Coordinates of C-alpha atoms in Angstrom, one line a residue:
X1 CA 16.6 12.8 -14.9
X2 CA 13.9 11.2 -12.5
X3 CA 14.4 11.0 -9.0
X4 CA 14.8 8.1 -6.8
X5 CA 11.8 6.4 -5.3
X6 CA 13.1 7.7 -1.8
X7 CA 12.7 11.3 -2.7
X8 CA 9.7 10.9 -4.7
X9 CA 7.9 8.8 -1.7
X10 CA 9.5 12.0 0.6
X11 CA 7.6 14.6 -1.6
X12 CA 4.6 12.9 -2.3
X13 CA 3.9 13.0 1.8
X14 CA 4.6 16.8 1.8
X15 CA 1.5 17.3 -1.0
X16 CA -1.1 15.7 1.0
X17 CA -2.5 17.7 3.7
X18 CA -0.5 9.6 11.9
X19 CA -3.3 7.1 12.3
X20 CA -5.3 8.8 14.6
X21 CA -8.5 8.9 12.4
X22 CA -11.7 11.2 13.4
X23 CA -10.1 11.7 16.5
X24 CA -13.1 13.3 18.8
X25 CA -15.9 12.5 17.2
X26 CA -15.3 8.4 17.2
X27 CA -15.4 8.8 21.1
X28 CA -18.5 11.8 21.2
X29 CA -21.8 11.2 23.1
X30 CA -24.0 10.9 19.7
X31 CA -22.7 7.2 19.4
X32 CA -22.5 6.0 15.6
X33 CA -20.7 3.6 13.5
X34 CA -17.6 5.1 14.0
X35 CA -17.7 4.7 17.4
X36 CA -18.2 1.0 16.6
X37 CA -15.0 1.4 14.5
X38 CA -13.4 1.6 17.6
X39 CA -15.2 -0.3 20.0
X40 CA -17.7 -3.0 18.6
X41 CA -19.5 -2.9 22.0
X42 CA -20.1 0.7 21.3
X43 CA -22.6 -0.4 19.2
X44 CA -25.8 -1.1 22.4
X45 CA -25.3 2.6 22.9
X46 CA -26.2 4.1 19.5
X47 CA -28.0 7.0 20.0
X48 CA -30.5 5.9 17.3
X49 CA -32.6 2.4 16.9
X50 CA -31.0 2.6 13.3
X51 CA -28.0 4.3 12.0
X52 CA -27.2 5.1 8.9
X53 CA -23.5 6.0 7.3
X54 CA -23.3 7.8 4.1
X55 CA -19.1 8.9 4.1
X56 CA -16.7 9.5 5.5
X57 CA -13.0 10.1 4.6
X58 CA -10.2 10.9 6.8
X59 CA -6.5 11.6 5.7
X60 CA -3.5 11.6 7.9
X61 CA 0.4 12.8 7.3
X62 CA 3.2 12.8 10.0
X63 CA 6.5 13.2 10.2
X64 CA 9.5 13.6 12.6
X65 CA 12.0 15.8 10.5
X66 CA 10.2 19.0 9.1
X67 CA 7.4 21.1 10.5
X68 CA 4.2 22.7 9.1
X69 CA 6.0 25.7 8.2
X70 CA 8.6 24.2 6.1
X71 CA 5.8 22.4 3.6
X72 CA 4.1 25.8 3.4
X73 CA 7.5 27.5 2.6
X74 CA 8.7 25.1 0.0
X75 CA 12.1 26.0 0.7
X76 CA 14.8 23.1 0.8
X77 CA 12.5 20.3 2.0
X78 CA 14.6 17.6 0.7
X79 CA 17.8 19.4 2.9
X80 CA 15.9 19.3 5.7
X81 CA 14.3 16.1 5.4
X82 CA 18.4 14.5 5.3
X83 CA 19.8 16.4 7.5
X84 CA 21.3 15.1 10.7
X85 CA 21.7 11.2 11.9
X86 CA 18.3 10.9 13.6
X87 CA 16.2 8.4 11.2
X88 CA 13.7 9.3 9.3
X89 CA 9.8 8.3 9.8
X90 CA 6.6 9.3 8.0
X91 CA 3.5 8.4 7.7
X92 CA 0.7 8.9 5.0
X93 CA -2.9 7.0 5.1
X94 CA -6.2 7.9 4.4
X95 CA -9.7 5.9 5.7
X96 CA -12.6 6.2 3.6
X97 CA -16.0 4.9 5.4
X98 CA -18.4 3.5 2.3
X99 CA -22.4 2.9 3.1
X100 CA -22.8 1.5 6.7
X101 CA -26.1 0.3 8.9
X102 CA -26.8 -0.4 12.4
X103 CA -29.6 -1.5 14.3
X104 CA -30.1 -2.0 18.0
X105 CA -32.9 -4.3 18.7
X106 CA -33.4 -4.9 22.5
X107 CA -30.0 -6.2 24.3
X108 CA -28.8 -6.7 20.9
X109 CA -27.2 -4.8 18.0
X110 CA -26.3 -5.5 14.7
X111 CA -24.0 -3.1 12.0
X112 CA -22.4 -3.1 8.5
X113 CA -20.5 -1.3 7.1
X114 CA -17.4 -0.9 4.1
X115 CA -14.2 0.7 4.4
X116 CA -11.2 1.2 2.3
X117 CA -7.7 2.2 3.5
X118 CA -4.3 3.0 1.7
X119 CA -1.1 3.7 3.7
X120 CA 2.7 5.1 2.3
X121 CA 5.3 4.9 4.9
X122 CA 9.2 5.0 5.7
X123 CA 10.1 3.3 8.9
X124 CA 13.5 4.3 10.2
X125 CA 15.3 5.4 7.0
X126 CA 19.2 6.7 7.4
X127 CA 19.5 10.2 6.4
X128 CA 23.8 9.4 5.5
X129 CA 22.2 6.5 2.6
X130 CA 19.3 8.6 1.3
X131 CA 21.8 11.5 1.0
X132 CA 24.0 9.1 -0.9
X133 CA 21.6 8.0 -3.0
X134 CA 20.3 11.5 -4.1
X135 CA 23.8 12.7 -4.4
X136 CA 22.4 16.1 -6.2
X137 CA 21.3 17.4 -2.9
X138 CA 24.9 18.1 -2.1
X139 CA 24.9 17.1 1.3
X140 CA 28.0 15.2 0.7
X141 CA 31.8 16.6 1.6
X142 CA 34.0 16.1 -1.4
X143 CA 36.2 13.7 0.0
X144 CA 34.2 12.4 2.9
X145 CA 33.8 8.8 4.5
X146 CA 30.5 8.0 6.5
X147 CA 30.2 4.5 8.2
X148 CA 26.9 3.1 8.7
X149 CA 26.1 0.5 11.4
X150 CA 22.1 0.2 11.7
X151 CA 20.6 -2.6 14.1
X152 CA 17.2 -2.1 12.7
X153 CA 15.3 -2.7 9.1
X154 CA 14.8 0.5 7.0
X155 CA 11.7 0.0 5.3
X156 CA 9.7 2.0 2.6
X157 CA 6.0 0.6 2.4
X158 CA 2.8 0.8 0.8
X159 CA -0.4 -1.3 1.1
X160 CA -3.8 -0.3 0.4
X161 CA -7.0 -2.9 1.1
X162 CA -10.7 -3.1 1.4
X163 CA -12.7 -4.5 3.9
X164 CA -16.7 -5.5 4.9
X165 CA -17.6 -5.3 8.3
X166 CA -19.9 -7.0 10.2
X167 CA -21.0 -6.2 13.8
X168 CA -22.5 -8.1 16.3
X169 CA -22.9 -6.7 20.1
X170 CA -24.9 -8.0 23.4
X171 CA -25.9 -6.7 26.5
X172 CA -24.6 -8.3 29.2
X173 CA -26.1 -6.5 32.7
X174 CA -27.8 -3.4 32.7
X175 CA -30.0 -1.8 35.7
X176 CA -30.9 1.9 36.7
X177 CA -26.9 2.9 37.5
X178 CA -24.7 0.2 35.8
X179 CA -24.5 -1.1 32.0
X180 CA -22.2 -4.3 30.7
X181 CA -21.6 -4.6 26.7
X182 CA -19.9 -6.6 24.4
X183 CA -19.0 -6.5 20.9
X184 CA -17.0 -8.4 17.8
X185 CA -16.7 -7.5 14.5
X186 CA -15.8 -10.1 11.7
X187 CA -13.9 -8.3 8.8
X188 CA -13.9 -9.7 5.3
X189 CA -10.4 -8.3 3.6
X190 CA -10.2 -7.1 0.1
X191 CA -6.0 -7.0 -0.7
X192 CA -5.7 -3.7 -3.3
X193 CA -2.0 -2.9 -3.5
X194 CA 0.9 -3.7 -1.6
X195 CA 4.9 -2.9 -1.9
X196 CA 8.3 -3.5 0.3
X197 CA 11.9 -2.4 0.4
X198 CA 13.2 -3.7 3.8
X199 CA 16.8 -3.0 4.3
X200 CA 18.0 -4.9 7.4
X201 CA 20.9 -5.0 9.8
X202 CA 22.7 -2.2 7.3
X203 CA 26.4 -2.1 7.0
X204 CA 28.5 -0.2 5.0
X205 CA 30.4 2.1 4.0
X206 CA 30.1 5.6 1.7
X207 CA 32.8 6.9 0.4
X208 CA 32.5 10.4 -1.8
X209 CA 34.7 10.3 -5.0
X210 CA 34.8 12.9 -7.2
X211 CA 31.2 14.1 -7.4
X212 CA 29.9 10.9 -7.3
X213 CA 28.8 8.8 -3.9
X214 CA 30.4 5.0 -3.7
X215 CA 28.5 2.5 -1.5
X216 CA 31.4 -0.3 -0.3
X217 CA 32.0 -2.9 2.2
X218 CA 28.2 -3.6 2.6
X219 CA 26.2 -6.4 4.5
X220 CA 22.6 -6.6 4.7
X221 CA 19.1 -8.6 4.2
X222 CA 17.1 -7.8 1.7
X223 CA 13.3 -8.0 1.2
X224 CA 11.8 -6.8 -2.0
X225 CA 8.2 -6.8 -2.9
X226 CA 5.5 -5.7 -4.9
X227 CA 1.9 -6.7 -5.9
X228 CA 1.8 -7.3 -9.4
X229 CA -1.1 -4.7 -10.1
X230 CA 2.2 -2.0 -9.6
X231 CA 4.1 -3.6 -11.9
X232 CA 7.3 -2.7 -8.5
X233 CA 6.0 1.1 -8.5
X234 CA 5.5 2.3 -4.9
X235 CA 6.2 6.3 -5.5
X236 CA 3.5 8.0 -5.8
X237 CA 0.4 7.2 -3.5
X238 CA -2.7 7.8 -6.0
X239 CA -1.6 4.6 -7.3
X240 CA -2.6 2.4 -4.0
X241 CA -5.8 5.4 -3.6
X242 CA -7.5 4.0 -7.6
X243 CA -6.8 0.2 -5.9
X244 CA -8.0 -0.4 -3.3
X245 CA -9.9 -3.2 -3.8
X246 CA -9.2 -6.5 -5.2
X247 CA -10.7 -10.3 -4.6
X248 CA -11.4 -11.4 -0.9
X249 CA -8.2 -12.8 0.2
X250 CA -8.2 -12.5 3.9
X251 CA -10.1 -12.4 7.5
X252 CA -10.0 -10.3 11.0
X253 CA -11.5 -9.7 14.3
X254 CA -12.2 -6.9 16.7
X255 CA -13.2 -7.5 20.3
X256 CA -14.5 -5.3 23.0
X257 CA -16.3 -4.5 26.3
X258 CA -17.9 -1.5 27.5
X259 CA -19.4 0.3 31.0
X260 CA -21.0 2.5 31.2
X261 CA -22.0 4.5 34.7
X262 CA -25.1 6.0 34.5
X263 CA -27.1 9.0 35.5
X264 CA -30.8 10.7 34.4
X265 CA -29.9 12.7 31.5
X266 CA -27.2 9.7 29.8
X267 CA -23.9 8.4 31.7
X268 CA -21.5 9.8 34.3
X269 CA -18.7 7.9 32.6
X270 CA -18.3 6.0 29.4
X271 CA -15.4 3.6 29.3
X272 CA -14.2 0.8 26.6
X273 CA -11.3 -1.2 25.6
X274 CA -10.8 -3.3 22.8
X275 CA -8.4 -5.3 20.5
X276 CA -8.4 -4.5 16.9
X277 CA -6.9 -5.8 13.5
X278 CA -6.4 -9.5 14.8
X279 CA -5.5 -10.8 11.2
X280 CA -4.3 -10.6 8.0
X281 CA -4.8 -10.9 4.2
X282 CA -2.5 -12.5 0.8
X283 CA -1.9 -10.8 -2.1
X284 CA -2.0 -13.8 -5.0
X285 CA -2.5 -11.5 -8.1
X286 CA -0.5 -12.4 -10.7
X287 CA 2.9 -10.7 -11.1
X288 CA 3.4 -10.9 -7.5
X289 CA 6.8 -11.3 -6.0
X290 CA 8.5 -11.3 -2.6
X291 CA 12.1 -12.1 -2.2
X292 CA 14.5 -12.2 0.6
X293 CA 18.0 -11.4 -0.5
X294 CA 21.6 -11.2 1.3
X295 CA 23.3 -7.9 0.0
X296 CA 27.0 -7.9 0.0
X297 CA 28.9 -4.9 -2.0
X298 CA 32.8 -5.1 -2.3
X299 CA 35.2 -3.6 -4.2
X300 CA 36.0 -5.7 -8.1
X301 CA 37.8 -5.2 -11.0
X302 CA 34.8 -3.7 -12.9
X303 CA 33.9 -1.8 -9.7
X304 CA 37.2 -0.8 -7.9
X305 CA 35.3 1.8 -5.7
X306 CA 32.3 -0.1 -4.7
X307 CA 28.6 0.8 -6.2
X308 CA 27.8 3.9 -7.8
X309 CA 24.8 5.4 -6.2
X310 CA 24.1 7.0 -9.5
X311 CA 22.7 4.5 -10.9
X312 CA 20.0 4.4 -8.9
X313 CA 18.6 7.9 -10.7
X314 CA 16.9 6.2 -12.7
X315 CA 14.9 4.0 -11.0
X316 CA 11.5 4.7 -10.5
X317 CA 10.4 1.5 -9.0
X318 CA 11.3 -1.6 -7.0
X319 CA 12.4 -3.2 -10.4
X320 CA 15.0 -0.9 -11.2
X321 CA 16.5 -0.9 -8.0
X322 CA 16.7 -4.8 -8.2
X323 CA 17.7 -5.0 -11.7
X324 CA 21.0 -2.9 -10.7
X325 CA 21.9 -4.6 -7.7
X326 CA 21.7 -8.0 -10.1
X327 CA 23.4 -6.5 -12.4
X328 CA 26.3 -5.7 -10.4
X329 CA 26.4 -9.4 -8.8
X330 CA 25.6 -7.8 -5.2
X331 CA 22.5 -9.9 -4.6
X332 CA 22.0 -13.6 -3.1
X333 CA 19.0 -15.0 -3.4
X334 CA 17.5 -16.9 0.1
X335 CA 13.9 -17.0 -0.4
X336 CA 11.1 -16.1 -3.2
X337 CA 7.5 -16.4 -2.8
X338 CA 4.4 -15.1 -5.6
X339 CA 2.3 -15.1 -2.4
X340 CA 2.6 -12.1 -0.3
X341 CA 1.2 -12.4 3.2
X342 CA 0.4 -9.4 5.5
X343 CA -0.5 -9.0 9.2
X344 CA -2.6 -6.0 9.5
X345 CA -1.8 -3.5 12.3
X346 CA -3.4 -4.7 15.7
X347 CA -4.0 -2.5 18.4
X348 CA -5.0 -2.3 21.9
X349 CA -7.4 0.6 22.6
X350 CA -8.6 1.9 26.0
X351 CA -10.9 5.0 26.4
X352 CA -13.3 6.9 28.8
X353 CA -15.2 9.7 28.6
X354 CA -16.4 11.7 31.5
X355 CA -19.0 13.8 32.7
X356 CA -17.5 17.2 33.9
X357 CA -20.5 19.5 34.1
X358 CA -23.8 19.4 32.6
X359 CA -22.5 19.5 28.8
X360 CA -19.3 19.2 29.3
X361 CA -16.9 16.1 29.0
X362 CA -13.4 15.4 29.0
X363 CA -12.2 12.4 26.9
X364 CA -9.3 10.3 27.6
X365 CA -7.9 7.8 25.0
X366 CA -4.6 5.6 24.1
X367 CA -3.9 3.2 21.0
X368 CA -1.2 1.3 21.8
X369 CA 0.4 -1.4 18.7
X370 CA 0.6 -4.8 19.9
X371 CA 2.7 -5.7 16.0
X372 CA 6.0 -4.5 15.1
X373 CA 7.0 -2.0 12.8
X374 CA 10.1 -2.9 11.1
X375 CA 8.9 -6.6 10.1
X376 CA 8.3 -6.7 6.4
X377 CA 5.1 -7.9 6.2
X378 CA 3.6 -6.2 8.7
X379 CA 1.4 -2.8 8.2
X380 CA 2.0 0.3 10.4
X381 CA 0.3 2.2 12.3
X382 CA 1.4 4.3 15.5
X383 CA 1.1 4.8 19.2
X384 CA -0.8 7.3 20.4
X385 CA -2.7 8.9 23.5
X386 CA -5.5 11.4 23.6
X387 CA -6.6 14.1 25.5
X388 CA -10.5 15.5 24.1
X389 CA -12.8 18.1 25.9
X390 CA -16.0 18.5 24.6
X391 CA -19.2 20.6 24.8
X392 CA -22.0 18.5 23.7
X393 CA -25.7 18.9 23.0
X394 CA -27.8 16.8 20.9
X395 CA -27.5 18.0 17.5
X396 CA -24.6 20.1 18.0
X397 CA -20.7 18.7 19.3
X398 CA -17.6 21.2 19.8
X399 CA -14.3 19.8 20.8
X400 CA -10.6 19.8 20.6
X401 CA -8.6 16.8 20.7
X402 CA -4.7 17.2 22.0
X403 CA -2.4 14.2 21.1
X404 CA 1.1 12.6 22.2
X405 CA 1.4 10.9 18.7
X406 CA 4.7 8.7 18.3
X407 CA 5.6 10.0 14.9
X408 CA 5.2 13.8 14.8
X409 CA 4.7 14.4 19.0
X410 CA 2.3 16.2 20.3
X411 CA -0.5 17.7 17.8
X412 CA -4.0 19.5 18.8
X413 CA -6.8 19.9 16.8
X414 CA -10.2 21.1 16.6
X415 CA -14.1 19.7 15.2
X416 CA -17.4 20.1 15.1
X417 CA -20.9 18.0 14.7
X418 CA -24.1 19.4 13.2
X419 CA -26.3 17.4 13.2
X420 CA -25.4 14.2 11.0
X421 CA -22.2 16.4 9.3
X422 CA -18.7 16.6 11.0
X423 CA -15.6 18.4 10.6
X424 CA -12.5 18.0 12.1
X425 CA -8.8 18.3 12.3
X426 CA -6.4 17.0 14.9
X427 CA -3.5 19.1 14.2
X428 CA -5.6 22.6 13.1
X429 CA -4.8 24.2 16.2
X430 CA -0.8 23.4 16.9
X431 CA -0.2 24.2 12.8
X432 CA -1.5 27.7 13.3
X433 CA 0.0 28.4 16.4
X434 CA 3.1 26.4 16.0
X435 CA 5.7 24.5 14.1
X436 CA 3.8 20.9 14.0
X437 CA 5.0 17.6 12.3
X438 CA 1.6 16.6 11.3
X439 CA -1.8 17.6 9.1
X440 CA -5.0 15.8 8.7
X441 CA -8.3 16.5 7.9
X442 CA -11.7 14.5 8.6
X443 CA -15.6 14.8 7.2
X444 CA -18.3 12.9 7.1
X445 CA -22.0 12.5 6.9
X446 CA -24.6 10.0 9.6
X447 CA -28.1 9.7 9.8
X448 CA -29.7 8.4 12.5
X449 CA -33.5 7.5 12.7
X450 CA -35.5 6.3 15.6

């Protein structure tokens, strides 16, 4: 029998090892493209006239339900996953950095680069309806009556997308103890992959019959949605990795400014803010669909007890779970589209890195979202502030970056720089020496020339 999308989606984030990518080393002294990643006006300070990117690749998973020791155990993940009322949230993306250039010519600076990104997430799932759904894991009394009354949209979402990058900053002022910068990027998007199931404003009722879970008295909006390149399968995440690119369908913007305070051997401080992401892209591929429905299950004749959840076993995509509902005469359709528009996830970024002694600094950053989560056709990403000491020489970086991450809490993490190759993790350090709700894992390879 084949599990429901829920729990496949729930496993397939416990076999990869939230959002905060190359955290340390896109804030370190030896200024690169990733630095311009987060900060276009970054890009005045490269540490190199040119600047080359070769890869880099960066893979994220958090949670807020089981901890590092529970994926290395194996034991009774999917009972620990559904247990309790609090709802469930987890995130899985990865960042992949293609060829990139950079050049700093005078007061001005010019970089390009290519990025891909896929993202798998559930936003505020209920624990009672997954349970109810997978009614094998025996969470269930025999017997039992749960009432559900959610004021927010459930959502289970994947989108993947590619995008070209081009960089343009200026200097604005500059003299021996003060420097002014700013910086935009333009970014061309490449829609790969993209699926939905929103549940919204959830009311019902699950009653437990026999050994079989009923779902009754039910009210709720419905958005379902797929790109037609799944085909409605949004289980298993290599699927959005081996499409990540389609036709360019899409356009946004980052903006920032930068100071720096300087001294002899570089800067006293180093500060930046920007705003990220400020766009969107359409999936138009054929086979596309979006549609809002109204949800409404009551008891019938043919269905005295309300809906089976059974029957969702055997659904292994968005189709099958919209087929039954049809089926059953529990759907109302309010609005279809073939042309799936997405916002991507803008932030707000502030940063400064400061002199402490000699070679050492001490990082401070925050990403704060300015979108919202639980609209459908918005992608995710997470709040998060950043604490980063760091011992730094020229061709050698040590530092450890510790986290307040809104997903998984607080993580902390260790990396290196050699030269042109980094290494890092931002959650190394808490998984060994604690029970954390997150793993990622960074590396890379830059070459600068002068």
């Amino acid at each position: 029998m084949k599990k429901i999308p829920l729990i496949i989606c729930l496993i397939s984030f416990l076999n990869i090892a939230a959002q905060d990518h190359f955290s340390g080393i896109n804030t370190s002294r030896r200024v690169g493209i990733l630095n311009a990643g987060v900060n276009p006006a970054e890009l005045l300070n490269l540490s190199s006239k040119y600047e080359t990117n070769l890869f880099s690749l960066s893979i994220n998973a958090s949670n807020n339900k089981i901890g590092f020791s529970d994926i290395v155990n194996g034991n009774n993940i999917e009972d620990k996953i559904l247990k309790g009322n609090e709802p469930i949230n987890m995130r899985v993306d990865a960042e992949i950095y293609g060829p990139g250039f950079a050049i700093r010519m005078n007061k001005w600076a010019f970089g390009f680069s290519t990025k891909a990104y896929a993202k798998l997430n559930l936003v505020d799932v209920d624990p009672n309806l997954g349970n109810a759904i997978n009614t094998s894991i025996n969470n269930l009394t025999l017997g039992s009556s749960t009432t559900i009354n959610n004021n927010y949209n459930q959502r289970l979402n994947g989108t993947s997308w590619g995008e070209m990058d081009f960089s343009l900053a200026r200097n604005l002022f500059e003299n021996e103890k003060h420097k002014f910068n700013a910086g935009a990027t333009l970014k061309l998007l490449f829609p790969g992959s993209y699926t939905n199931f929103g549940l919204d404003q959830f009311q019902g009722t699950i009653n437990v019959i026999g050994t079989e879970a009923y779902l009754n008295n039910t009210n709720a909006k419905l958005n379902i949605a797929y790109s037609g390149n799944l085909n409605g399968n949004f289980a298993n995440f290599n699927d959005y990795t081996k499409s990540m690119f389609g036709q360019m369908n899409g356009v946004a913007a980052d903006f920032g400014l930068n100071y720096q305070l300087k001294d002899k051997s570089g800067y006293k401080i180093n500060t930046g803010l920007s705003i990220r992401n400020i766009g969107g892209m359409t999936f138009d591929n054929a086979g596309n669909s979006s549609t809002n429905y109204s949800l409404k299950i009551q008891s019938t004749i043919a269905n005295p007890n309300g809906l089976a959840m059974s029957q969702f076993q055997n659904s292994s995509d968005l189709k099958g779970i919209e087929t039954v509902l049809q089926n059953n005469g529990y759907l109302t359709k309010t609005e279809s589209n073939t042309s799936i528009k997405v916002k991507l996830p803008t932030t707000f970024t502030f940063y400064a890195d400061l002199k402490v002694y000699s070679k050492l600094y001490l990082t401070l950053y925050t990403q704060q979202k300015l979108g919202n989560d639980s609209k459908d056709n918005q992608v995710t990403t997470q709040n998060v502030v950043s604490v980063i000491p760091r011992f730094s020489l020229k061709n050698f970086e040590i530092y450890s970056a510790w986290s307040a991450n809104e997903i998984s809490g607080t993580t902390g993490g260790l990396g290196f720089r050699v030269y042109g190759f980094y290494l890092g993790s931002s959650s190394i350090v808490t998984a060994l020496v604690s029970d954390t709700k997150q793993a990622d894992l960074y590396l890379g390879y830059r070459l600068g020339l002068k």
